């Protein structure tokens, strides 16, 4: 059986007596920590909070990163779902670090624009309020102190020596996001061409069902909400031989949240990873 443990439930009441074989935690960090401690060892827990994403004892819930990640999800009983902004950054950077094109000590920047559903119930209500400030009509940057909760995850999972300079932006649309990481070719090993980086990214994700590398003609505009309602992710490598733009486009509620949790649950249960999802 499967149980969804929400923010309003006390872990003492739900754990041990009520956890079934597979449970998804949709709660605050403190309650996620408490729930995980109380749960019996043979219960498979998928935590969607930030509580366990950098914990080496938990499988990181992005199976497309490597064979080892997928196997850990399939065999593990503790799985940490990726963050939305972090997932886009990691999806574009991890392959290049893994293949040696991007040195681990590279200083990176990351820009990410997301729909307002990423801020949860309070932000959704604020954006839908008829008396909301006029400022809400424009994109709004936040996390300007550079202590965003996704930064440790972005650094640890990619294996970088330093966390990136991160500029998250929320805008007046419900769901969807685009995460962009610009890199100078001279920062990379051997100063590779754009085509070399494209090929490396495509090779890394070849054969994946929910992450696709798109190498068609560079679009003039790239809408952040194009994959709203879907559970897949598109990765692009654009720019030129001097400046390379790595982008990931997906639904912050799909591959960036609940869709990723369901994918991990499917893998843990031995099902097709796309069961119940909308690629």
PDB file of N, CA and C in Angstrom, residues 209-259:
ATOM      1  N   UNK A 209      13.431   8.046 -20.593  1.00  0.00           N
ATOM      2  CA  UNK A 209      12.027   8.258 -20.946  1.00  0.00           C
ATOM      3  C   UNK A 209      11.507   9.638 -20.545  1.00  0.00           C
ATOM      4  N   UNK A 210      12.045  10.203 -19.476  1.00  0.00           N
ATOM      5  CA  UNK A 210      11.479  11.435 -18.946  1.00  0.00           C
ATOM      6  C   UNK A 210      12.429  12.629 -19.005  1.00  0.00           C
ATOM      7  N   UNK A 211      13.627  12.428 -19.498  1.00  0.00           N
ATOM      8  CA  UNK A 211      14.565  13.533 -19.726  1.00  0.00           C
ATOM      9  C   UNK A 211      15.054  13.437 -21.165  1.00  0.00           C
ATOM     10  N   UNK A 212      14.799  14.472 -21.940  1.00  0.00           N
ATOM     11  CA  UNK A 212      15.178  14.479 -23.351  1.00  0.00           C
ATOM     12  C   UNK A 212      16.077  15.684 -23.646  1.00  0.00           C
ATOM     13  N   UNK A 213      17.134  15.443 -24.404  1.00  0.00           N
ATOM     14  CA  UNK A 213      18.000  16.517 -24.860  1.00  0.00           C
ATOM     15  C   UNK A 213      17.543  16.939 -26.237  1.00  0.00           C
ATOM     16  N   UNK A 214      17.205  18.220 -26.379  1.00  0.00           N
ATOM     17  CA  UNK A 214      16.690  18.763 -27.635  1.00  0.00           C
ATOM     18  C   UNK A 214      17.800  19.564 -28.308  1.00  0.00           C
ATOM     19  N   UNK A 215      18.230  19.120 -29.468  1.00  0.00           N
ATOM     20  CA  UNK A 215      19.324  19.791 -30.166  1.00  0.00           C
ATOM     21  C   UNK A 215      18.886  20.344 -31.517  1.00  0.00           C
ATOM     22  N   UNK A 216      17.634  20.835 -31.587  1.00  0.00           N
ATOM     23  CA  UNK A 216      17.183  21.433 -32.836  1.00  0.00           C
ATOM     24  C   UNK A 216      17.613  22.901 -32.892  1.00  0.00           C
ATOM     25  N   UNK A 217      17.109  23.629 -33.845  1.00  0.00           N
ATOM     26  CA  UNK A 217      17.490  25.031 -34.020  1.00  0.00           C
ATOM     27  C   UNK A 217      17.153  25.851 -32.774  1.00  0.00           C
ATOM     28  N   UNK A 218      18.073  26.701 -32.365  1.00  0.00           N
ATOM     29  CA  UNK A 218      17.872  27.514 -31.170  1.00  0.00           C
ATOM     30  C   UNK A 218      16.641  28.390 -31.326  1.00  0.00           C
ATOM     31  N   UNK A 219      15.690  28.315 -30.383  1.00  0.00           N
ATOM     32  CA  UNK A 219      14.467  29.121 -30.500  1.00  0.00           C
ATOM     33  C   UNK A 219      14.726  30.596 -30.223  1.00  0.00           C
ATOM     34  N   UNK A 220      13.903  31.454 -30.822  1.00  0.00           N
ATOM     35  CA  UNK A 220      14.035  32.891 -30.579  1.00  0.00           C
ATOM     36  C   UNK A 220      13.558  33.243 -29.181  1.00  0.00           C
ATOM     37  N   UNK A 221      12.483  32.600 -28.760  1.00  0.00           N
ATOM     38  CA  UNK A 221      11.973  32.747 -27.396  1.00  0.00           C
ATOM     39  C   UNK A 221      11.776  31.355 -26.813  1.00  0.00           C
ATOM     40  N   UNK A 222      11.856  31.269 -25.496  1.00  0.00           N
ATOM     41  CA  UNK A 222      11.763  29.964 -24.842  1.00  0.00           C
ATOM     42  C   UNK A 222      10.855  30.092 -23.619  1.00  0.00           C
ATOM     43  N   UNK A 223       9.609  29.682 -23.766  1.00  0.00           N
ATOM     44  CA  UNK A 223       8.613  29.874 -22.719  1.00  0.00           C
ATOM     45  C   UNK A 223       8.784  28.921 -21.555  1.00  0.00           C
ATOM     46  N   UNK A 224       8.698  29.446 -20.356  1.00  0.00           N
ATOM     47  CA  UNK A 224       8.910  28.637 -19.156  1.00  0.00           C
ATOM     48  C   UNK A 224       7.734  27.727 -18.833  1.00  0.00           C
ATOM     49  N   UNK A 225       6.550  28.034 -19.365  1.00  0.00           N
ATOM     50  CA  UNK A 225       5.361  27.252 -19.000  1.00  0.00           C
ATOM     51  C   UNK A 225       4.963  26.217 -20.049  1.00  0.00           C
ATOM     52  N   UNK A 226       5.827  25.963 -21.019  1.00  0.00           N
ATOM     53  CA  UNK A 226       5.463  25.071 -22.129  1.00  0.00           C
ATOM     54  C   UNK A 226       5.229  23.624 -21.699  1.00  0.00           C
ATOM     55  N   UNK A 227       5.851  23.187 -20.607  1.00  0.00           N
ATOM     56  CA  UNK A 227       5.691  21.803 -20.150  1.00  0.00           C
ATOM     57  C   UNK A 227       4.806  21.705 -18.906  1.00  0.00           C
ATOM     58  N   UNK A 228       4.050  22.746 -18.619  1.00  0.00           N
ATOM     59  CA  UNK A 228       3.114  22.687 -17.490  1.00  0.00           C
ATOM     60  C   UNK A 228       2.139  21.536 -17.698  1.00  0.00           C
ATOM     61  N   UNK A 229       1.953  20.745 -16.656  1.00  0.00           N
ATOM     62  CA  UNK A 229       1.081  19.587 -16.754  1.00  0.00           C
ATOM     63  C   UNK A 229       1.786  18.310 -17.185  1.00  0.00           C
ATOM     64  N   UNK A 230       3.078  18.406 -17.469  1.00  0.00           N
ATOM     65  CA  UNK A 230       3.859  17.244 -17.887  1.00  0.00           C
ATOM     66  C   UNK A 230       4.857  16.855 -16.798  1.00  0.00           C
ATOM     67  N   UNK A 231       5.335  15.626 -16.854  1.00  0.00           N
ATOM     68  CA  UNK A 231       6.268  15.120 -15.850  1.00  0.00           C
ATOM     69  C   UNK A 231       7.651  14.848 -16.430  1.00  0.00           C
ATOM     70  N   UNK A 232       7.912  15.390 -17.595  1.00  0.00           N
ATOM     71  CA  UNK A 232       9.203  15.203 -18.253  1.00  0.00           C
ATOM     72  C   UNK A 232      10.045  16.472 -18.154  1.00  0.00           C
ATOM     73  N   UNK A 233      11.258  16.405 -18.664  1.00  0.00           N
ATOM     74  CA  UNK A 233      12.173  17.546 -18.678  1.00  0.00           C
ATOM     75  C   UNK A 233      12.861  17.620 -20.023  1.00  0.00           C
ATOM     76  N   UNK A 234      12.975  18.828 -20.552  1.00  0.00           N
ATOM     77  CA  UNK A 234      13.731  19.067 -21.781  1.00  0.00           C
ATOM     78  C   UNK A 234      15.026  19.789 -21.432  1.00  0.00           C
ATOM     79  N   UNK A 235      16.115  19.326 -21.993  1.00  0.00           N
ATOM     80  CA  UNK A 235      17.412  19.971 -21.793  1.00  0.00           C
ATOM     81  C   UNK A 235      17.925  20.460 -23.138  1.00  0.00           C
ATOM     82  N   UNK A 236      18.426  21.678 -23.145  1.00  0.00           N
ATOM     83  CA  UNK A 236      18.996  22.263 -24.351  1.00  0.00           C
ATOM     84  C   UNK A 236      20.417  22.711 -24.068  1.00  0.00           C
ATOM     85  N   UNK A 237      21.253  22.710 -25.115  1.00  0.00           N
ATOM     86  CA  UNK A 237      22.589  23.282 -25.079  1.00  0.00           C
ATOM     87  C   UNK A 237      22.670  24.249 -26.246  1.00  0.00           C
ATOM     88  N   UNK A 238      22.664  25.528 -25.942  1.00  0.00           N
ATOM     89  CA  UNK A 238      22.654  26.565 -26.982  1.00  0.00           C
ATOM     90  C   UNK A 238      23.818  27.523 -26.776  1.00  0.00           C
ATOM     91  N   UNK A 239      23.801  28.649 -27.484  1.00  0.00           N
ATOM     92  CA  UNK A 239      24.876  29.630 -27.398  1.00  0.00           C
ATOM     93  C   UNK A 239      25.794  29.531 -28.600  1.00  0.00           C
ATOM     94  N   UNK A 240      27.089  29.540 -28.341  1.00  0.00           N
ATOM     95  CA  UNK A 240      28.078  29.442 -29.411  1.00  0.00           C
ATOM     96  C   UNK A 240      29.363  28.841 -28.849  1.00  0.00           C
ATOM     97  N   UNK A 241      30.416  28.864 -29.625  1.00  0.00           N
ATOM     98  CA  UNK A 241      31.654  28.226 -29.177  1.00  0.00           C
ATOM     99  C   UNK A 241      32.362  28.999 -28.073  1.00  0.00           C
ATOM    100  N   UNK A 242      31.881  30.198 -27.755  1.00  0.00           N
ATOM    101  CA  UNK A 242      32.487  30.987 -26.668  1.00  0.00           C
ATOM    102  C   UNK A 242      31.657  30.922 -25.392  1.00  0.00           C
ATOM    103  N   UNK A 243      30.345  31.131 -25.519  1.00  0.00           N
ATOM    104  CA  UNK A 243      29.442  31.105 -24.363  1.00  0.00           C
ATOM    105  C   UNK A 243      28.387  30.033 -24.596  1.00  0.00           C
ATOM    106  N   UNK A 244      28.320  29.086 -23.707  1.00  0.00           N
ATOM    107  CA  UNK A 244      27.397  27.951 -23.830  1.00  0.00           C
ATOM    108  C   UNK A 244      26.291  28.090 -22.796  1.00  0.00           C
ATOM    109  N   UNK A 245      25.049  27.994 -23.241  1.00  0.00           N
ATOM    110  CA  UNK A 245      23.898  28.088 -22.352  1.00  0.00           C
ATOM    111  C   UNK A 245      23.296  26.704 -22.140  1.00  0.00           C
ATOM    112  N   UNK A 246      23.276  26.283 -20.903  1.00  0.00           N
ATOM    113  CA  UNK A 246      22.652  25.019 -20.524  1.00  0.00           C
ATOM    114  C   UNK A 246      21.284  25.331 -19.941  1.00  0.00           C
ATOM    115  N   UNK A 247      20.223  24.769 -20.498  1.00  0.00           N
ATOM    116  CA  UNK A 247      18.885  25.059 -19.984  1.00  0.00           C
ATOM    117  C   UNK A 247      18.105  23.771 -19.761  1.00  0.00           C
ATOM    118  N   UNK A 248      17.280  23.816 -18.726  1.00  0.00           N
ATOM    119  CA  UNK A 248      16.349  22.727 -18.435  1.00  0.00           C
ATOM    120  C   UNK A 248      14.957  23.328 -18.307  1.00  0.00           C
ATOM    121  N   UNK A 249      14.001  22.773 -19.045  1.00  0.00           N
ATOM    122  CA  UNK A 249      12.621  23.247 -18.990  1.00  0.00           C
ATOM    123  C   UNK A 249      11.722  22.102 -18.525  1.00  0.00           C
ATOM    124  N   UNK A 250      10.861  22.385 -17.546  1.00  0.00           N
ATOM    125  CA  UNK A 250       9.997  21.348 -16.988  1.00  0.00           C
ATOM    126  C   UNK A 250       8.916  22.003 -16.135  1.00  0.00           C
ATOM    127  N   UNK A 251       8.027  21.187 -15.612  1.00  0.00           N
ATOM    128  CA  UNK A 251       6.981  21.676 -14.718  1.00  0.00           C
ATOM    129  C   UNK A 251       7.504  21.586 -13.289  1.00  0.00           C
ATOM    130  N   UNK A 252       7.484  22.707 -12.581  1.00  0.00           N
ATOM    131  CA  UNK A 252       7.948  22.687 -11.195  1.00  0.00           C
ATOM    132  C   UNK A 252       7.121  21.760 -10.314  1.00  0.00           C
ATOM    133  N   UNK A 253       5.883  21.466 -10.731  1.00  0.00           N
ATOM    134  CA  UNK A 253       5.036  20.538  -9.985  1.00  0.00           C
ATOM    135  C   UNK A 253       5.157  19.109 -10.509  1.00  0.00           C
ATOM    136  N   UNK A 254       5.809  18.946 -11.662  1.00  0.00           N
ATOM    137  CA  UNK A 254       5.957  17.634 -12.281  1.00  0.00           C
ATOM    138  C   UNK A 254       7.317  17.046 -11.971  1.00  0.00           C
ATOM    139  N   UNK A 255       8.245  17.125 -12.939  1.00  0.00           N
ATOM    140  CA  UNK A 255       9.603  16.605 -12.721  1.00  0.00           C
ATOM    141  C   UNK A 255      10.286  17.353 -11.578  1.00  0.00           C
ATOM    142  N   UNK A 256       9.762  18.532 -11.248  1.00  0.00           N
ATOM    143  CA  UNK A 256      10.331  19.312 -10.155  1.00  0.00           C
ATOM    144  C   UNK A 256       9.728  19.026  -8.798  1.00  0.00           C
ATOM    145  N   UNK A 257       8.757  18.097  -8.707  1.00  0.00           N
ATOM    146  CA  UNK A 257       8.129  17.831  -7.408  1.00  0.00           C
ATOM    147  C   UNK A 257       7.417  16.484  -7.409  1.00  0.00           C
ATOM    148  N   UNK A 258       6.075  16.526  -7.509  1.00  0.00           N
ATOM    149  CA  UNK A 258       5.283  15.298  -7.343  1.00  0.00           C
ATOM    150  C   UNK A 258       5.537  14.280  -8.447  1.00  0.00           C
ATOM    151  N   UNK A 259       5.755  14.749  -9.670  1.00  0.00           N
ATOM    152  CA  UNK A 259       6.042  13.816 -10.759  1.00  0.00           C
ATOM    153  C   UNK A 259       7.310  13.023 -10.497  1.00  0.00           C
TER     154      UNK A 259
END
